[in-house]
mmCIF file of C-alpha atoms and ligand atoms in Angstrom:
data_model
loop_
_atom_site.group_PDB
_atom_site.id
_atom_site.type_symbol
_atom_site.label_atom_id
_atom_site.label_comp_id
_atom_site.label_asym_id
_atom_site.label_seq_id
_atom_site.Cartn_x
_atom_site.Cartn_y
_atom_site.Cartn_z
ATOM 1 C CA MET A 1 -16.644 -21.439 3.353
ATOM 2 C CA SER A 2 -13.184 -19.966 1.781
ATOM 3 C CA MET A 3 -9.907 -19.771 3.831
ATOM 4 C CA SER A 4 -10.012 -16.152 3.909
ATOM 5 C CA LYS A 5 -13.366 -15.904 5.375
ATOM 6 C CA GLN A 6 -12.263 -18.261 8.518
ATOM 7 C CA LYS A 7 -9.187 -15.749 9.053
ATOM 8 C CA PRO A 8 -9.883 -13.565 11.902
ATOM 9 C CA GLU A 9 -10.687 -9.590 10.955
ATOM 10 C CA LEU A 10 -7.635 -7.032 11.546
ATOM 11 C CA ASP A 11 -7.456 -3.526 11.014
ATOM 12 C CA LEU A 12 -3.800 -2.564 10.524
ATOM 13 C CA TYR A 13 -2.714 1.055 10.595
ATOM 14 C CA MET A 14 0.276 1.787 8.374
ATOM 15 C CA ILE A 15 1.908 4.720 10.166
ATOM 16 C CA SER A 16 4.099 7.011 8.271
ATOM 17 C CA PRO A 17 6.344 8.645 7.715
ATOM 18 C CA ARG A 18 8.473 5.684 9.021
ATOM 19 C CA GLY A 19 11.489 3.367 7.916
ATOM 20 C CA PHE A 20 14.969 4.995 6.236
ATOM 21 C CA CYS A 21 15.551 8.424 6.900
ATOM 22 C CA ALA A 22 17.571 10.674 4.332
ATOM 23 C CA GLY A 23 20.989 10.241 6.501
ATOM 24 C CA VAL A 24 20.578 6.436 6.607
ATOM 25 C CA GLU A 25 19.708 6.328 2.922
ATOM 26 C CA ARG A 26 22.947 8.685 2.012
ATOM 27 C CA ALA A 27 25.307 6.419 4.526
ATOM 28 C CA ILE A 28 23.965 2.712 2.832
ATOM 29 C CA GLN A 29 24.681 4.557 -0.521
ATOM 30 C CA ILE A 30 28.239 5.801 0.642
ATOM 31 C CA VAL A 31 28.894 2.046 1.369
ATOM 32 C CA GLU A 32 27.261 0.785 -1.872
ATOM 33 C CA GLN A 33 28.708 2.843 -4.461
ATOM 34 C CA SER A 34 31.996 2.630 -2.972
ATOM 35 C CA LEU A 35 31.901 -1.247 -3.446
ATOM 36 C CA VAL A 36 31.215 -0.384 -7.087
ATOM 37 C CA LYS A 37 34.198 2.406 -7.247
ATOM 38 C CA TRP A 38 36.582 -0.042 -5.732
ATOM 39 C CA GLY A 39 35.192 -3.108 -5.437
ATOM 40 C CA PRO A 40 35.295 -5.507 -2.089
ATOM 41 C CA PRO A 41 36.224 -5.531 0.431
ATOM 42 C CA VAL A 42 35.392 -2.360 1.501
ATOM 43 C CA TYR A 43 35.377 -1.879 5.467
ATOM 44 C CA VAL A 44 33.085 0.087 7.522
ATOM 45 C CA ARG A 45 33.756 1.292 11.090
ATOM 46 C CA HIS A 46 30.791 -0.087 13.302
ATOM 47 C CA GLU A 47 27.709 -0.739 11.867
ATOM 48 C CA ILE A 48 26.751 1.656 9.183
ATOM 49 C CA VAL A 49 23.192 2.087 10.510
ATOM 50 C CA HIS A 50 21.875 0.248 13.456
ATOM 51 C CA ASN A 51 19.816 -2.575 11.541
ATOM 52 C CA LYS A 52 20.935 -6.102 11.248
ATOM 53 C CA PHE A 53 19.151 -6.724 8.120
ATOM 54 C CA VAL A 54 21.207 -3.696 6.207
ATOM 55 C CA VAL A 55 24.319 -4.808 7.703
ATOM 56 C CA ASP A 56 23.890 -8.506 6.653
ATOM 57 C CA THR A 57 23.154 -7.446 3.548
ATOM 58 C CA LEU A 58 26.268 -5.430 3.028
ATOM 59 C CA ARG A 59 28.080 -8.196 4.382
ATOM 60 C CA ASN A 60 27.212 -10.423 1.862
ATOM 61 C CA LYS A 61 28.302 -8.256 -0.813
ATOM 62 C CA GLY A 62 31.652 -8.075 0.449
ATOM 63 C CA VAL A 63 31.433 -5.121 3.043
ATOM 64 C CA VAL A 64 33.396 -5.873 6.451
ATOM 65 C CA PHE A 65 32.629 -4.526 10.170
ATOM 66 C CA VAL A 66 34.962 -3.479 12.424
ATOM 67 C CA LYS A 67 34.567 -2.059 15.721
ATOM 68 C CA SER A 68 38.159 0.219 15.601
ATOM 69 C CA LEU A 69 40.173 1.205 12.743
ATOM 70 C CA ASP A 70 43.009 -0.956 14.444
ATOM 71 C CA GLU A 71 41.282 -3.921 12.345
ATOM 72 C CA CYS A 72 41.494 -1.875 9.177
ATOM 73 C CA PRO A 73 44.499 -2.469 6.683
ATOM 74 C CA ASP A 74 45.701 0.949 5.108
ATOM 75 C CA ASP A 75 45.026 -0.192 1.374
ATOM 76 C CA ARG A 76 41.152 -0.125 1.474
ATOM 77 C CA PRO A 77 38.521 1.993 1.759
ATOM 78 C CA VAL A 78 37.096 2.697 5.187
ATOM 79 C CA ILE A 79 33.758 3.893 5.724
ATOM 80 C CA LEU A 80 32.788 5.666 9.532
ATOM 81 C CA SER A 81 29.239 4.839 10.058
ATOM 82 C CA ALA A 82 26.270 7.737 9.916
ATOM 83 C CA HIS A 83 26.365 8.260 13.942
ATOM 84 C CA GLY A 84 29.506 10.164 13.326
ATOM 85 C CA VAL A 85 32.673 9.458 15.152
ATOM 86 C CA ALA A 86 35.148 11.584 17.650
ATOM 87 C CA ARG A 87 37.864 13.803 16.147
ATOM 88 C CA SER A 88 40.388 11.147 17.375
ATOM 89 C CA VAL A 89 39.145 8.521 14.716
ATOM 90 C CA ILE A 90 39.660 11.145 11.819
ATOM 91 C CA LYS A 91 43.099 12.397 13.360
ATOM 92 C CA LYS A 92 44.034 8.578 13.455
ATOM 93 C CA ALA A 93 42.633 7.645 9.627
ATOM 94 C CA GLN A 94 44.480 10.949 8.361
ATOM 95 C CA ASN A 95 47.596 9.980 9.855
ATOM 96 C CA ARG A 96 47.675 6.401 8.142
ATOM 97 C CA ASP A 97 47.047 8.287 5.194
ATOM 98 C CA MET A 98 43.690 5.851 4.685
ATOM 99 C CA ASN A 99 41.627 6.059 2.062
ATOM 100 C CA PHE A 100 38.354 6.895 4.354
ATOM 101 C CA MET A 101 34.945 8.115 3.869
ATOM 102 C CA ASP A 102 33.025 9.493 6.689
ATOM 103 C CA ALA A 103 28.989 8.556 6.376
ATOM 104 C CA ILE A 104 28.224 10.892 8.878
ATOM 105 C CA CYS A 105 24.755 12.555 8.816
ATOM 106 C CA PRO A 106 24.935 15.930 7.934
ATOM 107 C CA LEU A 107 22.272 16.599 10.893
ATOM 108 C CA VAL A 108 24.804 15.113 13.178
ATOM 109 C CA SER A 109 27.474 17.189 11.888
ATOM 110 C CA LYS A 110 24.831 20.127 12.342
ATOM 111 C CA VAL A 111 25.384 19.194 16.207
ATOM 112 C CA HIS A 112 29.144 18.775 15.998
ATOM 113 C CA VAL A 113 29.474 22.513 14.497
ATOM 114 C CA GLU A 114 27.276 23.743 16.989
ATOM 115 C CA ILE A 115 29.348 22.521 20.213
ATOM 116 C CA LEU A 116 32.384 23.749 18.466
ATOM 117 C CA LYS A 117 31.170 27.222 17.762
ATOM 118 C CA ASN A 118 30.095 27.345 21.446
ATOM 119 C CA HIS A 119 33.490 26.530 22.648
ATOM 120 C CA ARG A 120 34.687 29.036 20.604
ATOM 121 C CA GLU A 121 32.666 31.551 22.233
ATOM 122 C CA GLY A 122 34.104 30.303 25.471
ATOM 123 C CA LEU A 123 30.895 28.091 26.529
ATOM 124 C CA GLN A 124 31.026 24.819 28.111
ATOM 125 C CA ASN A 125 28.760 22.094 26.407
ATOM 126 C CA VAL A 126 26.380 20.053 27.858
ATOM 127 C CA MET A 127 25.109 16.880 25.595
ATOM 128 C CA ILE A 128 21.543 15.319 26.458
ATOM 129 C CA GLY A 129 22.005 12.071 25.079
ATOM 130 C CA HIS A 130 22.652 8.170 25.959
ATOM 131 C CA ALA A 131 25.536 6.917 27.453
ATOM 132 C CA GLY A 132 27.799 4.798 24.812
ATOM 133 C CA HIS A 133 25.598 5.444 22.128
ATOM 134 C CA PRO A 134 28.019 5.689 18.952
ATOM 135 C CA GLU A 135 26.561 9.550 18.106
ATOM 136 C CA THR A 136 27.002 10.501 21.874
ATOM 137 C CA LEU A 137 30.636 8.983 22.078
ATOM 138 C CA GLY A 138 31.104 11.005 18.431
ATOM 139 C CA THR A 139 29.658 14.417 19.631
ATOM 140 C CA LEU A 140 31.393 14.214 23.207
ATOM 141 C CA GLY A 141 34.684 13.149 21.384
ATOM 142 C CA GLN A 142 34.356 16.366 19.575
ATOM 143 C CA LEU A 143 36.235 18.069 22.433
ATOM 144 C CA SER A 144 38.396 17.470 25.228
ATOM 145 C CA LEU A 145 37.363 16.039 28.542
ATOM 146 C CA GLY A 146 36.107 19.078 31.207
ATOM 147 C CA GLU A 147 34.888 20.793 27.748
ATOM 148 C CA ILE A 148 31.796 18.949 27.326
ATOM 149 C CA PHE A 149 29.653 17.289 29.610
ATOM 150 C CA LEU A 150 26.873 14.326 29.137
ATOM 151 C CA VAL A 151 23.774 14.556 30.884
ATOM 152 C CA GLU A 152 21.089 11.609 30.744
ATOM 153 C CA THR A 153 18.698 12.539 33.476
ATOM 154 C CA VAL A 154 17.276 15.214 35.954
ATOM 155 C CA GLU A 155 19.435 14.172 38.249
ATOM 156 C CA ASP A 156 22.837 14.330 36.048
ATOM 157 C CA VAL A 157 21.833 18.189 35.580
ATOM 158 C CA GLU A 158 21.348 18.353 39.601
ATOM 159 C CA ASN A 159 25.129 17.293 40.136
ATOM 160 C CA LEU A 160 26.127 19.341 37.359
ATOM 161 C CA THR A 161 28.741 21.421 37.960
ATOM 162 C CA PRO A 162 30.123 23.602 35.023
ATOM 163 C CA ASP A 163 33.037 26.673 35.990
ATOM 164 C CA ASP A 164 30.906 29.270 35.388
ATOM 165 C CA PRO A 165 26.887 28.704 35.714
ATOM 166 C CA ASP A 166 26.650 31.550 33.285
ATOM 167 C CA LYS A 167 28.987 30.390 30.356
ATOM 168 C CA ILE A 168 27.195 27.000 29.176
ATOM 169 C CA ALA A 169 25.033 25.797 26.213
ATOM 170 C CA TYR A 170 23.832 22.715 25.452
ATOM 171 C CA VAL A 171 22.799 19.971 22.591
ATOM 172 C CA THR A 172 21.095 16.988 22.134
ATOM 173 C CA GLN A 173 21.416 13.464 20.952
ATOM 174 C CA THR A 174 19.635 13.556 17.332
ATOM 175 C CA THR A 175 17.216 10.673 18.027
ATOM 176 C CA LEU A 176 15.940 10.974 21.589
ATOM 177 C CA SER A 177 12.165 11.572 22.304
ATOM 178 C CA ILE A 178 10.758 15.193 22.490
ATOM 179 C CA ASP A 179 8.491 14.197 25.405
ATOM 180 C CA ASP A 180 12.006 12.876 27.730
ATOM 181 C CA ILE A 181 14.426 15.488 27.149
ATOM 182 C CA THR A 182 11.438 18.268 27.982
ATOM 183 C CA PRO A 183 11.961 18.170 31.698
ATOM 184 C CA ILE A 184 15.903 17.823 31.408
ATOM 185 C CA ILE A 185 15.997 21.141 29.624
ATOM 186 C CA LYS A 186 13.774 22.854 31.976
ATOM 187 C CA ALA A 187 15.773 21.329 34.938
ATOM 188 C CA LEU A 188 19.018 22.880 33.020
ATOM 189 C CA LYS A 189 17.162 26.409 32.282
ATOM 190 C CA ASN A 190 16.002 26.315 36.003
ATOM 191 C CA LYS A 191 19.907 25.943 37.682
ATOM 192 C CA PHE A 192 21.229 27.719 34.461
ATOM 193 C CA PRO A 193 19.033 30.653 33.499
ATOM 194 C CA ASN A 194 21.450 31.843 31.058
ATOM 195 C CA ILE A 195 22.253 28.542 28.947
ATOM 196 C CA LYS A 196 22.348 29.505 25.349
ATOM 197 C CA GLU A 197 19.804 26.773 23.732
ATOM 198 C CA PRO A 198 20.343 25.137 19.764
ATOM 199 C CA HIS A 199 18.829 27.777 17.032
ATOM 200 C CA LYS A 200 16.541 24.814 16.515
ATOM 201 C CA SER A 201 15.838 21.771 18.223
ATOM 202 C CA ASP A 202 18.820 19.089 17.411
ATOM 203 C CA ILE A 203 16.302 16.303 17.404
ATOM 204 C CA CYS A 204 15.952 15.682 13.873
ATOM 205 C CA TYR A 205 13.157 15.788 11.275
ATOM 206 C CA ALA A 206 13.072 12.055 10.430
ATOM 207 C CA THR A 207 12.553 11.354 14.486
ATOM 208 C CA THR A 208 10.263 14.103 15.113
ATOM 209 C CA ASN A 209 7.775 12.813 12.203
ATOM 210 C CA ARG A 210 8.244 9.130 13.175
ATOM 211 C CA GLN A 211 7.221 9.977 16.855
ATOM 212 C CA GLU A 212 4.318 12.344 15.747
ATOM 213 C CA ALA A 213 2.622 9.842 13.376
ATOM 214 C CA VAL A 214 3.022 7.462 16.419
ATOM 215 C CA LYS A 215 1.696 9.651 18.737
ATOM 216 C CA LYS A 216 -1.493 10.295 16.612
ATOM 217 C CA ALA A 217 -2.242 6.513 15.696
ATOM 218 C CA ALA A 218 -1.983 5.239 19.342
ATOM 219 C CA PRO A 219 -5.302 6.217 20.265
ATOM 220 C CA PHE A 220 -6.699 3.980 17.818
ATOM 221 C CA ILE A 221 -4.909 1.218 18.103
ATOM 222 C CA GLU A 222 -4.585 -1.998 20.604
ATOM 223 C CA GLY A 223 -0.983 -2.989 19.497
ATOM 224 C CA LEU A 224 1.952 -0.836 18.080
ATOM 225 C CA PHE A 225 4.812 -2.757 16.422
ATOM 226 C CA VAL A 226 7.804 -0.940 15.501
ATOM 227 C CA ILE A 227 10.241 -2.483 13.136
ATOM 228 C CA GLY A 228 13.770 -1.800 14.421
ATOM 229 C CA SER A 229 17.067 -3.507 15.662
ATOM 230 C CA PRO A 230 17.301 -3.323 19.724
ATOM 231 C CA ASN A 231 20.537 -1.228 19.453
ATOM 232 C CA SER A 232 18.565 1.398 17.089
ATOM 233 C CA SER A 233 18.034 4.526 19.513
ATOM 234 C CA ASN A 234 15.077 6.304 17.601
ATOM 235 C CA SER A 235 13.050 2.908 17.034
ATOM 236 C CA LYS A 236 13.084 2.357 20.639
ATOM 237 C CA ARG A 237 11.918 5.771 21.203
ATOM 238 C CA LEU A 238 9.194 5.184 19.159
ATOM 239 C CA VAL A 239 8.307 1.971 21.392
ATOM 240 C CA GLU A 240 7.977 4.669 24.595
ATOM 241 C CA VAL A 241 6.088 7.142 22.583
ATOM 242 C CA GLY A 242 3.397 5.050 21.438
ATOM 243 C CA ARG A 243 3.349 3.619 25.146
ATOM 244 C CA ASN A 244 3.206 7.107 26.570
ATOM 245 C CA ALA A 245 0.477 8.061 23.728
ATOM 246 C CA GLY A 246 -2.226 5.261 25.408
ATOM 247 C CA CYS A 247 -1.151 2.501 23.494
ATOM 248 C CA SER A 248 -0.047 0.117 26.116
ATOM 249 C CA PHE A 249 1.028 -2.856 23.840
ATOM 250 C CA SER A 250 4.312 -1.390 22.188
ATOM 251 C CA MET A 251 6.883 -3.912 21.199
ATOM 252 C CA LEU A 252 10.449 -3.429 18.972
ATOM 253 C CA ILE A 253 10.647 -6.164 16.375
ATOM 254 C CA SER A 254 13.264 -7.074 14.258
ATOM 255 C CA GLY A 255 11.152 -8.829 11.457
ATOM 256 C CA PRO A 256 7.765 -10.929 10.952
ATOM 257 C CA GLU A 257 9.240 -13.777 13.013
ATOM 258 C CA GLU A 258 9.185 -11.740 16.256
ATOM 259 C CA MET A 259 5.189 -11.097 15.532
ATOM 260 C CA ASN A 260 3.485 -12.994 18.263
ATOM 261 C CA LEU A 261 0.049 -14.727 16.604
ATOM 262 C CA SER A 262 -1.703 -15.489 19.503
ATOM 263 C CA LEU A 263 -1.287 -12.115 21.065
ATOM 264 C CA ILE A 264 -2.200 -10.518 18.092
ATOM 265 C CA ARG A 265 -5.396 -12.464 17.919
ATOM 266 C CA LYS A 266 -6.489 -10.469 20.922
ATOM 267 C CA PHE A 267 -6.786 -7.302 18.913
ATOM 268 C CA LYS A 268 -9.075 -5.532 16.352
ATOM 269 C CA THR A 269 -6.594 -2.896 15.737
ATOM 270 C CA ILE A 270 -2.913 -2.636 15.571
ATOM 271 C CA GLY A 271 -0.462 -0.391 13.892
ATOM 272 C CA LEU A 272 2.903 -1.108 12.179
ATOM 273 C CA THR A 273 5.845 1.703 11.723
ATOM 274 C CA SER A 274 9.837 1.242 11.855
ATOM 275 C CA GLY A 275 12.798 3.209 12.708
ATOM 276 C CA ALA A 276 14.513 5.387 10.585
ATOM 277 C CA SER A 277 17.378 2.898 10.020
ATOM 278 C CA ALA A 278 14.799 -0.378 9.149
ATOM 279 C CA PRO A 279 14.124 -1.172 5.435
ATOM 280 C CA GLU A 280 10.818 -0.867 3.607
ATOM 281 C CA ILE A 281 11.155 -4.389 2.785
ATOM 282 C CA LEU A 282 10.694 -5.360 6.231
ATOM 283 C CA VAL A 283 7.380 -4.006 6.765
ATOM 284 C CA GLU A 284 6.263 -5.691 3.500
ATOM 285 C CA ARG A 285 7.295 -8.979 5.042
ATOM 286 C CA CYS A 286 5.373 -8.274 8.140
ATOM 287 C CA GLN A 287 2.584 -7.461 6.093
ATOM 288 C CA GLU A 288 2.806 -10.479 4.411
ATOM 289 C CA PHE A 289 2.741 -12.699 7.353
ATOM 290 C CA LEU A 290 -0.409 -10.658 8.790
ATOM 291 C CA GLN A 291 -2.137 -11.415 5.618
ATOM 292 C CA LYS A 292 -1.517 -15.061 6.076
ATOM 293 C CA HIS A 293 -3.383 -15.188 9.180
ATOM 294 C CA PHE A 294 -5.678 -12.450 9.242
ATOM 295 C CA HIS A 295 -8.251 -10.563 6.680
ATOM 296 C CA ILE A 296 -6.764 -7.634 6.716
ATOM 297 C CA LYS A 297 -8.257 -4.137 6.336
ATOM 298 C CA PHE A 298 -5.556 -1.314 5.686
ATOM 299 C CA VAL A 299 -5.578 1.863 7.295
ATOM 300 C CA SER A 300 -3.172 4.445 6.218
ATOM 301 C CA LEU A 301 -1.934 7.234 8.721
ATOM 302 C CA GLU A 302 0.389 9.932 7.228
ATOM 303 C CA THR A 303 1.121 12.464 9.247
ATOM 304 C CA ILE A 304 3.572 14.595 6.644
ATOM 305 C CA LYS A 305 5.084 14.168 3.506
ATOM 306 C CA GLU A 306 9.021 13.978 3.526
ATOM 307 C CA ASN A 307 11.243 15.500 0.871
ATOM 308 C CA VAL A 308 14.622 15.310 2.548
ATOM 309 C CA THR A 309 17.520 14.236 0.751
ATOM 310 C CA PHE A 310 21.477 14.346 0.965
ATOM 311 C CA ASN A 311 23.879 14.868 -1.327
ATOM 312 C CA LEU A 312 26.545 12.003 -1.476
ATOM 313 C CA PRO A 313 30.232 13.150 -1.175
ATOM 314 C CA LYS A 314 31.647 14.603 -4.480
ATOM 315 C CA GLU A 315 34.003 11.519 -5.424
ATOM 316 C CA LEU A 316 31.148 9.173 -5.361
ATOM 317 C CA ARG A 317 28.520 10.873 -7.131
ATOM 318 C CA VAL A 318 27.454 9.227 -10.337
HETATM 319 S S1 LIG B 401 17.810 9.554 12.284
HETATM 320 FE FE1 LIG B 401 17.950 11.899 11.719
HETATM 321 S S2 LIG B 401 20.234 12.330 12.770
HETATM 322 FE FE2 LIG B 401 20.054 10.230 12.627
HETATM 323 S S3 LIG B 401 20.545 9.581 10.207
HETATM 324 FE FE3 LIG B 401 18.296 9.683 10.161
HETATM 325 S S4 LIG B 401 18.119 12.027 9.624
HETATM 326 FE FE4 LIG B 401 20.065 11.623 10.294
#
């Protein structure tokens, strides 16, 4: 009997869209091109994107990751992460006359523009987001304290006391789950019937598409593995979306080393996807790992083709 015949059978749903979004691609290219143009070391404030593999790879090429601009010398290039930063951080870099590049995703910038416009119109802003996440800190940091409020739950909405209940607007973090924010938006609209909404959802195309694909796959699979780092907001949401859509075993993994074989042997069908900051090579490694232990039947489940790209800053275009 050949080895392959001894392997248990497993249907593997390859769920897409998955993996890198246009904002992550752009941020990584900004770092790569900066290394080419200026040579190492290049400094990056915060993890450029929330993925350990990406960060380790860049570190090996000469990138120094720091928490604050205070750790950067004045004479080396500094890149600000895809999540966006508070205005105070930009000001600090300008005051020090640093060679800095903002790798903020244009779809996060769009939210910043929105809240500043609301502010100019005399509205107080409410942001639906997760406290402490760098995108939230960056978005809240576009305005002063008291001009923007963070809400994470329906209870937070109940406790909200703006100066004028008719003069408020809301925005959201880009990587939330559509299903999670629906009750919060409903509570906001109930309490503040005149609240101004974003023209188009602030949840970005990549988050939306990856969640939709997982929702489609969930009824067909017994286990879902989402490749992503534990601090990746959109990856964590994919795990929750899978669970809520009917795949009770839904798990976030950093790579194949976290795939539990004895557990997978209990399944006939599993699904594999990855968050917007996880590189495809990690998906390939998980596939290879599974192929070593199972006789795999691949099923491709693709809900939409993505063709979004963002330009690099002028000084880095080749
Ligand atoms: S997940 Fe969305 S908002 Fe975040 S970097 Fe990607 S495209 Fe931009």
